[in-house]
CSV table of C-alpha atoms in Angstrom, one decimal:
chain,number,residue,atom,x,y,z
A,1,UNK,CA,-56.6,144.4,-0.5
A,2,UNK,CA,-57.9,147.6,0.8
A,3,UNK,CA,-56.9,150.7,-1.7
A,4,UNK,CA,-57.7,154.2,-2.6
A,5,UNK,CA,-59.2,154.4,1.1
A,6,UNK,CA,-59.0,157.1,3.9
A,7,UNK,CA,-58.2,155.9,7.6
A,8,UNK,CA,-57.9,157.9,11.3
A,9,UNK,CA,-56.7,156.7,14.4
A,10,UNK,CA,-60.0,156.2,15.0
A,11,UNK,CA,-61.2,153.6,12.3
A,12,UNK,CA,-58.0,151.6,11.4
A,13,UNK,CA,-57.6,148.0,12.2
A,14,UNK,CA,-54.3,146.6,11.0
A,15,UNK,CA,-54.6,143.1,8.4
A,16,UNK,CA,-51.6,141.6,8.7
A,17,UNK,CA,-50.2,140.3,5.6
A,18,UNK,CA,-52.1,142.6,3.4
A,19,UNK,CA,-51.1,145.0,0.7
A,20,UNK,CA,-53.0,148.6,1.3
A,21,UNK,CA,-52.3,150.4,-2.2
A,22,UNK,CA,-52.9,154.1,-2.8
A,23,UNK,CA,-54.4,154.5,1.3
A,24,UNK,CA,-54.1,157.7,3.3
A,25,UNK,CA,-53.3,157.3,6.8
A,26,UNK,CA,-54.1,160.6,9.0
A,27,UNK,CA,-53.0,160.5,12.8
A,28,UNK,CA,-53.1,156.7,13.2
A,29,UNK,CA,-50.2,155.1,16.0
A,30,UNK,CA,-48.2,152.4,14.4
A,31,UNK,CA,-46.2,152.0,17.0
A,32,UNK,CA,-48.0,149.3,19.8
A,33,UNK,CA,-48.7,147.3,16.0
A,34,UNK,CA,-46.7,144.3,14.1
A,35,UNK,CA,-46.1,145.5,10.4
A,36,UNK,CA,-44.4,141.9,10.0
A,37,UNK,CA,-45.2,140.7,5.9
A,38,UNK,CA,-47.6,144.2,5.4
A,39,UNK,CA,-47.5,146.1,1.9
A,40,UNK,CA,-47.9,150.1,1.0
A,41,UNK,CA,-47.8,150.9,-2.1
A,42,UNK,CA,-48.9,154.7,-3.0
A,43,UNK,CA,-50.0,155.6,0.4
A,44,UNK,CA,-49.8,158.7,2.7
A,45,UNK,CA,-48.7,159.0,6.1
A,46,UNK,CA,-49.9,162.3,8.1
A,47,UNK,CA,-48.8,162.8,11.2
A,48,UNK,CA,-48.7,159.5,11.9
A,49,UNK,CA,-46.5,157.5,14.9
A,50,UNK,CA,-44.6,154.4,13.5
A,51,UNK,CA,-41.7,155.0,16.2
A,52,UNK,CA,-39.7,151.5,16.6
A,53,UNK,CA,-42.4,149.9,14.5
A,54,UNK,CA,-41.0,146.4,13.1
A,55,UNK,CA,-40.8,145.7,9.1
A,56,UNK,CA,-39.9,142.9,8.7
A,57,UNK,CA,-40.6,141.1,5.3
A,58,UNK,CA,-43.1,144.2,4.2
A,59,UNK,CA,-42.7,146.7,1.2
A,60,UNK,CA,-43.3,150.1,1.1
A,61,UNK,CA,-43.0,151.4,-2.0
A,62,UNK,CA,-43.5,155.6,-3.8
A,63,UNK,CA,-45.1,156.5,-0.3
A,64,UNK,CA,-44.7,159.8,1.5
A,65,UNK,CA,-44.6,160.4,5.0
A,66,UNK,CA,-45.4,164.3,6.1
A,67,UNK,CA,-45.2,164.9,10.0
A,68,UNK,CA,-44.4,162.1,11.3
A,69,UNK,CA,-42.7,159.9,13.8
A,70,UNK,CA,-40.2,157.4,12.1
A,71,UNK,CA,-37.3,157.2,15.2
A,72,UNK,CA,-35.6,153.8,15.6
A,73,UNK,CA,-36.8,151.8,12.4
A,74,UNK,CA,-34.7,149.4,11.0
A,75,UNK,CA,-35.6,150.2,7.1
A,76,UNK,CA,-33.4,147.6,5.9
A,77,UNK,CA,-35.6,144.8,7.2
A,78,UNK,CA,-38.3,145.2,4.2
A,79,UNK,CA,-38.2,143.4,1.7
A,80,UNK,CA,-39.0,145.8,-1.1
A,81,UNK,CA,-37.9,150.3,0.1
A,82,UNK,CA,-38.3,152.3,-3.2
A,83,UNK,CA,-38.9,155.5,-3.8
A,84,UNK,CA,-40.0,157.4,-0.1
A,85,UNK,CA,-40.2,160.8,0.4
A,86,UNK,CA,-39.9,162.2,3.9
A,87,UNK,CA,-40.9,165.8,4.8
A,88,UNK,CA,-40.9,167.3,8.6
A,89,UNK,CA,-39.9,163.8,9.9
A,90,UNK,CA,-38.1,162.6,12.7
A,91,UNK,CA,-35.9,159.6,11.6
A,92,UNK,CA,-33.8,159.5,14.4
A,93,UNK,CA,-31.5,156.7,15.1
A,94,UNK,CA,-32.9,155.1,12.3
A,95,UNK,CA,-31.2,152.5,9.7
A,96,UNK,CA,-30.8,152.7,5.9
A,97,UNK,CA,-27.5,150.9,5.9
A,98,UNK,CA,-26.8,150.1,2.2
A,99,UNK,CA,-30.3,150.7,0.4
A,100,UNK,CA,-30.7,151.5,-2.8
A,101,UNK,CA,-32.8,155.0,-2.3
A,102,UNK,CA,-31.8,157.3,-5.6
A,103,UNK,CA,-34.2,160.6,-6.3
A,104,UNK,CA,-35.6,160.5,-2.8
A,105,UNK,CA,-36.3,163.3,-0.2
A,106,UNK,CA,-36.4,163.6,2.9
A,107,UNK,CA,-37.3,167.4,3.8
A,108,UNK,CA,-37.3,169.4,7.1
A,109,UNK,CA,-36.3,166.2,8.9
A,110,UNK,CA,-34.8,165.0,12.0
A,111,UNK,CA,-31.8,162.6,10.7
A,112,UNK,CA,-30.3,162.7,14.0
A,113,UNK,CA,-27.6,159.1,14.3
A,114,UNK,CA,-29.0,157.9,11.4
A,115,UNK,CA,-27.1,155.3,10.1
A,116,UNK,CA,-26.9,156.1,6.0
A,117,UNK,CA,-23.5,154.1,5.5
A,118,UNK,CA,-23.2,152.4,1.7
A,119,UNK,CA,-26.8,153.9,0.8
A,120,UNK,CA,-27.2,155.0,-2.6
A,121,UNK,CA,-28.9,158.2,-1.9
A,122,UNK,CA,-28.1,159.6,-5.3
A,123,UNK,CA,-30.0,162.9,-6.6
A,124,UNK,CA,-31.6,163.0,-3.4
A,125,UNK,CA,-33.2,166.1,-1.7
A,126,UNK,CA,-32.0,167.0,1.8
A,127,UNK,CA,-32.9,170.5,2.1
A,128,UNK,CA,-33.2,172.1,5.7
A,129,UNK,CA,-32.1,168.5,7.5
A,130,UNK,CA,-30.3,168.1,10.6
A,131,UNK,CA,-27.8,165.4,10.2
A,132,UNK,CA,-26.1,165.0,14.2
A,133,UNK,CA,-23.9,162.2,14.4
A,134,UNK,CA,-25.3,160.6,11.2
A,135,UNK,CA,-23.0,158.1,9.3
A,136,UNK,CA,-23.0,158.8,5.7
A,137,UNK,CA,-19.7,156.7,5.3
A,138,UNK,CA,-19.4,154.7,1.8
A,139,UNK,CA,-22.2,156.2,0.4
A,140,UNK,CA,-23.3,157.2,-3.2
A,141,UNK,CA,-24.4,161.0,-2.6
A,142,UNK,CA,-24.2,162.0,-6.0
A,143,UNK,CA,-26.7,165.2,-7.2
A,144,UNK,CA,-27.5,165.1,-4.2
A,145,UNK,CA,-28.7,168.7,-2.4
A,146,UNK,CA,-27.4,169.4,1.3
A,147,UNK,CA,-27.6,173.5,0.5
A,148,UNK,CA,-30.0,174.6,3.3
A,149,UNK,CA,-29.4,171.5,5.4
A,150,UNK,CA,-26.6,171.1,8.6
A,151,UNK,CA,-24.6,169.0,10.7
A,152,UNK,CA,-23.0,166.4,8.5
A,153,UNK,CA,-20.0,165.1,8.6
A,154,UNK,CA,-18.4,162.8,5.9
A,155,UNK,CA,-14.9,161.4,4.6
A,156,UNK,CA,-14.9,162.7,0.7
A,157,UNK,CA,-12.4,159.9,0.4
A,158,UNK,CA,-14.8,157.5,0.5
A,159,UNK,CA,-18.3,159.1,-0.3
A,160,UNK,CA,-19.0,159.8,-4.0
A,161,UNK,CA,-20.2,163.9,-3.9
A,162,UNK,CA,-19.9,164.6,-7.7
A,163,UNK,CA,-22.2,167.3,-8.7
A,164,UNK,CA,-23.6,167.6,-5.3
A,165,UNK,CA,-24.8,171.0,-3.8
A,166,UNK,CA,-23.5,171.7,-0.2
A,167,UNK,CA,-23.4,175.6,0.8
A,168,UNK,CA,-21.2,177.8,3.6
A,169,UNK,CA,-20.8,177.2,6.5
A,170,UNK,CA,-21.5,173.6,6.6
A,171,UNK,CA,-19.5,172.6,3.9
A,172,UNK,CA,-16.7,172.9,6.2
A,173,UNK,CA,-17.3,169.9,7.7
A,174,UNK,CA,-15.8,168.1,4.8
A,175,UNK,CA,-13.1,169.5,4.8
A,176,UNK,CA,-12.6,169.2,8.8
A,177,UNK,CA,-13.3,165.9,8.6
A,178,UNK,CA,-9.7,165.1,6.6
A,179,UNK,CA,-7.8,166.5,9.6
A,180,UNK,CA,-7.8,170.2,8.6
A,181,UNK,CA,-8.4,173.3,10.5
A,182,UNK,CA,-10.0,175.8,9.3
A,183,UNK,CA,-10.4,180.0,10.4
A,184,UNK,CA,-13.3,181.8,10.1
Protein backbone atom coordinates (compact mmCIF):
# COMPACT_ATOMS: atom_id res chain seq x y z
CA UNK A 1 0.00 0.00 0.00
CA UNK A 2 1.82 2.90 -1.17
CA UNK A 3 1.13 6.15 1.24
CA UNK A 4 2.41 9.50 2.23
CA UNK A 5 4.23 9.46 -1.34
CA UNK A 6 4.73 12.05 -4.18
CA UNK A 7 4.11 10.93 -7.94
CA UNK A 8 4.49 12.93 -11.61
CA UNK A 9 3.36 11.87 -14.79
CA UNK A 10 6.58 10.85 -15.12
CA UNK A 11 7.19 8.14 -12.33
CA UNK A 12 3.57 6.75 -11.72
CA UNK A 13 2.71 3.17 -12.51
CA UNK A 14 -0.81 2.29 -11.70
CA UNK A 15 -1.33 -1.08 -9.03
CA UNK A 16 -4.53 -2.10 -9.62
CA UNK A 17 -6.36 -3.14 -6.69
CA UNK A 18 -4.37 -1.15 -4.31
CA UNK A 19 -5.17 1.44 -1.73
CA UNK A 20 -2.74 4.65 -2.16
CA UNK A 21 -3.44 6.64 1.28
CA UNK A 22 -2.33 10.15 1.94
CA UNK A 23 -0.45 10.25 -2.01
CA UNK A 24 -0.02 13.40 -4.06
CA UNK A 25 -0.56 13.10 -7.62
CA UNK A 26 0.98 16.20 -9.72
CA UNK A 27 0.23 16.21 -13.61
CA UNK A 28 -0.26 12.52 -13.98
CA UNK A 29 -3.07 11.25 -17.06
CA UNK A 30 -5.61 8.98 -15.61
CA UNK A 31 -7.44 8.82 -18.43
CA UNK A 32 -5.82 5.85 -21.02
CA UNK A 33 -5.75 3.87 -17.21
CA UNK A 34 -8.35 1.22 -15.43
CA UNK A 35 -9.13 2.51 -11.85
CA UNK A 36 -11.43 -0.76 -11.60
CA UNK A 37 -11.20 -2.00 -7.50
CA UNK A 38 -8.34 1.13 -6.76
CA UNK A 39 -8.47 3.00 -3.23
CA UNK A 40 -7.52 6.89 -2.32
CA UNK A 41 -7.78 7.78 0.81
CA UNK A 42 -6.20 11.42 1.74
CA UNK A 43 -4.69 12.10 -1.48
CA UNK A 44 -4.22 15.16 -3.81
CA UNK A 45 -4.93 15.57 -7.37
CA UNK A 46 -3.01 18.58 -9.21
CA UNK A 47 -3.74 19.15 -12.36
CA UNK A 48 -4.25 15.93 -13.14
CA UNK A 49 -6.49 14.21 -16.30
CA UNK A 50 -8.97 11.53 -15.12
CA UNK A 51 -11.48 12.55 -18.04
CA UNK A 52 -13.94 9.38 -18.62
CA UNK A 53 -11.67 7.35 -16.29
CA UNK A 54 -13.78 4.16 -14.99
CA UNK A 55 -14.42 3.60 -11.07
CA UNK A 56 -15.81 0.94 -10.71
CA UNK A 57 -15.73 -0.92 -7.32
CA UNK A 58 -12.88 1.80 -5.99
CA UNK A 59 -13.18 4.37 -2.98
CA UNK A 60 -12.05 7.68 -2.82
CA UNK A 61 -12.49 9.08 0.22
CA UNK A 62 -11.47 13.09 2.00
CA UNK A 63 -9.45 13.73 -1.31
CA UNK A 64 -9.13 16.98 -3.13
CA UNK A 65 -8.85 17.55 -6.60
CA UNK A 66 -7.31 21.29 -7.63
CA UNK A 67 -7.02 21.83 -11.53
CA UNK A 68 -8.12 19.14 -12.88
CA UNK A 69 -9.94 17.24 -15.61
CA UNK A 70 -12.92 15.17 -14.13
CA UNK A 71 -15.50 15.40 -17.51
CA UNK A 72 -17.69 12.24 -18.07
CA UNK A 73 -17.13 10.13 -14.78
CA UNK A 74 -19.69 8.15 -13.58
CA UNK A 75 -19.03 8.84 -9.56
CA UNK A 76 -21.76 6.60 -8.62
CA UNK A 77 -19.87 3.48 -9.66
CA UNK A 78 -17.42 3.50 -6.40
CA UNK A 79 -18.09 1.83 -3.91
CA UNK A 80 -17.20 4.12 -1.14
CA UNK A 81 -17.41 8.65 -2.34
CA UNK A 82 -17.05 10.70 0.90
CA UNK A 83 -16.06 13.73 1.62
CA UNK A 84 -14.29 15.44 -1.96
CA UNK A 85 -13.49 18.76 -2.51
CA UNK A 86 -13.29 20.12 -5.94
CA UNK A 87 -11.59 23.44 -6.73
CA UNK A 88 -11.06 24.94 -10.53
CA UNK A 89 -12.41 21.59 -11.90
CA UNK A 90 -14.11 20.65 -14.91
CA UNK A 91 -16.84 17.99 -14.07
CA UNK A 92 -18.67 18.21 -17.00
CA UNK A 93 -21.26 15.77 -17.96
CA UNK A 94 -20.41 13.99 -14.98
CA UNK A 95 -22.81 11.75 -12.55
CA UNK A 96 -23.52 12.05 -8.81
CA UNK A 97 -27.07 10.79 -9.12
CA UNK A 98 -28.14 10.17 -5.49
CA UNK A 99 -24.87 10.24 -3.38
CA UNK A 100 -24.62 11.01 -0.19
CA UNK A 101 -21.99 14.16 -0.50
CA UNK A 102 -22.91 16.67 2.73
CA UNK A 103 -20.08 19.51 3.60
CA UNK A 104 -18.38 19.21 0.23
CA UNK A 105 -16.98 21.75 -2.25
CA UNK A 106 -16.54 22.02 -5.35
CA UNK A 107 -15.02 25.66 -6.09
CA UNK A 108 -14.36 27.56 -9.39
CA UNK A 109 -15.69 24.54 -11.31
CA UNK A 110 -17.04 23.53 -14.56
CA UNK A 111 -20.46 21.65 -13.55
CA UNK A 112 -21.66 21.92 -16.97
CA UNK A 113 -24.87 18.83 -17.50
CA UNK A 114 -23.94 17.43 -14.45
CA UNK A 115 -26.36 15.14 -13.40
CA UNK A 116 -26.78 16.09 -9.35
CA UNK A 117 -30.46 14.59 -9.13
CA UNK A 118 -31.44 13.01 -5.43
CA UNK A 119 -27.72 14.01 -4.15
CA UNK A 120 -27.49 15.05 -0.78
CA UNK A 121 -25.25 17.90 -1.22
CA UNK A 122 -26.16 19.46 2.08
CA UNK A 123 -23.88 22.43 3.56
CA UNK A 124 -22.01 22.27 0.53
CA UNK A 125 -19.78 25.07 -1.03
CA UNK A 126 -20.50 26.10 -4.68
CA UNK A 127 -19.02 29.40 -4.84
CA UNK A 128 -18.15 30.93 -8.42
CA UNK A 129 -19.57 27.51 -10.32
CA UNK A 130 -21.09 27.34 -13.53
CA UNK A 131 -24.09 25.01 -13.46
CA UNK A 132 -25.39 24.88 -17.58
CA UNK A 133 -27.98 22.43 -17.97
CA UNK A 134 -27.15 20.61 -14.61
CA UNK A 135 -29.96 18.62 -12.96
CA UNK A 136 -30.22 19.33 -9.39
CA UNK A 137 -33.82 17.80 -9.32
CA UNK A 138 -34.76 15.85 -5.85
CA UNK A 139 -31.88 17.00 -4.19
CA UNK A 140 -31.00 17.84 -0.46
CA UNK A 141 -29.27 21.40 -0.96
CA UNK A 142 -29.70 22.45 2.41
CA UNK A 143 -26.84 25.31 3.78
CA UNK A 144 -25.80 24.96 0.86
CA UNK A 145 -23.87 28.31 -0.80
CA UNK A 146 -24.71 29.20 -4.59
CA UNK A 147 -23.89 33.18 -3.75
CA UNK A 148 -21.16 33.86 -6.31
CA UNK A 149 -22.03 30.88 -8.52
CA UNK A 150 -24.53 30.91 -11.98
CA UNK A 151 -26.60 29.06 -14.21
CA UNK A 152 -28.78 26.74 -12.15
CA UNK A 153 -31.94 25.93 -12.58
CA UNK A 154 -34.10 24.01 -10.07
CA UNK A 155 -37.89 23.17 -9.09
CA UNK A 156 -38.09 24.55 -5.20
CA UNK A 157 -40.96 22.18 -5.13
CA UNK A 158 -38.96 19.39 -5.00
CA UNK A 159 -35.37 20.46 -3.89
CA UNK A 160 -34.88 21.05 -0.16
CA UNK A 161 -33.14 24.97 -0.11
CA UNK A 162 -33.62 25.68 3.63
CA UNK A 163 -31.10 28.03 4.87
CA UNK A 164 -29.29 28.04 1.63
CA UNK A 165 -27.46 31.27 0.27
CA UNK A 166 -28.28 32.11 -3.43
CA UNK A 167 -27.71 35.94 -4.53
CA UNK A 168 -29.22 38.38 -7.48
CA UNK A 169 -29.46 37.87 -10.42
CA UNK A 170 -29.26 34.17 -10.44
CA UNK A 171 -31.66 33.55 -7.93
CA UNK A 172 -34.20 34.26 -10.54
CA UNK A 173 -33.86 31.16 -11.95
CA UNK A 174 -35.91 29.65 -9.17
CA UNK A 175 -38.40 31.47 -9.47
CA UNK A 176 -38.54 31.21 -13.47
CA UNK A 177 -38.40 27.79 -13.25
CA UNK A 178 -42.26 27.57 -11.56
CA UNK A 179 -43.60 29.21 -14.77
CA UNK A 180 -43.10 32.87 -13.72
CA UNK A 181 -41.93 35.82 -15.53
CA UNK A 182 -39.97 38.12 -14.19
CA UNK A 183 -38.91 42.11 -15.32
CA UNK A 184 -35.78 43.47 -14.75
Amino acid sequence: MPSNQKFSENDFVLEKGVIYEDCEFHSVDFSSLSLKSCSFVDCSFLQCNLANVELLSGSIRNCIFKSSNLIGINWCSLNSFSSPKFENCKLNYSIFESLKLPNSSFVDCSLVEVDFSGCDLSKTDFSRSNFAGANLSGSNLSGADFRTSKDYIFDIRTTKIKGSKFSFPYVVSLITALGAEVDM
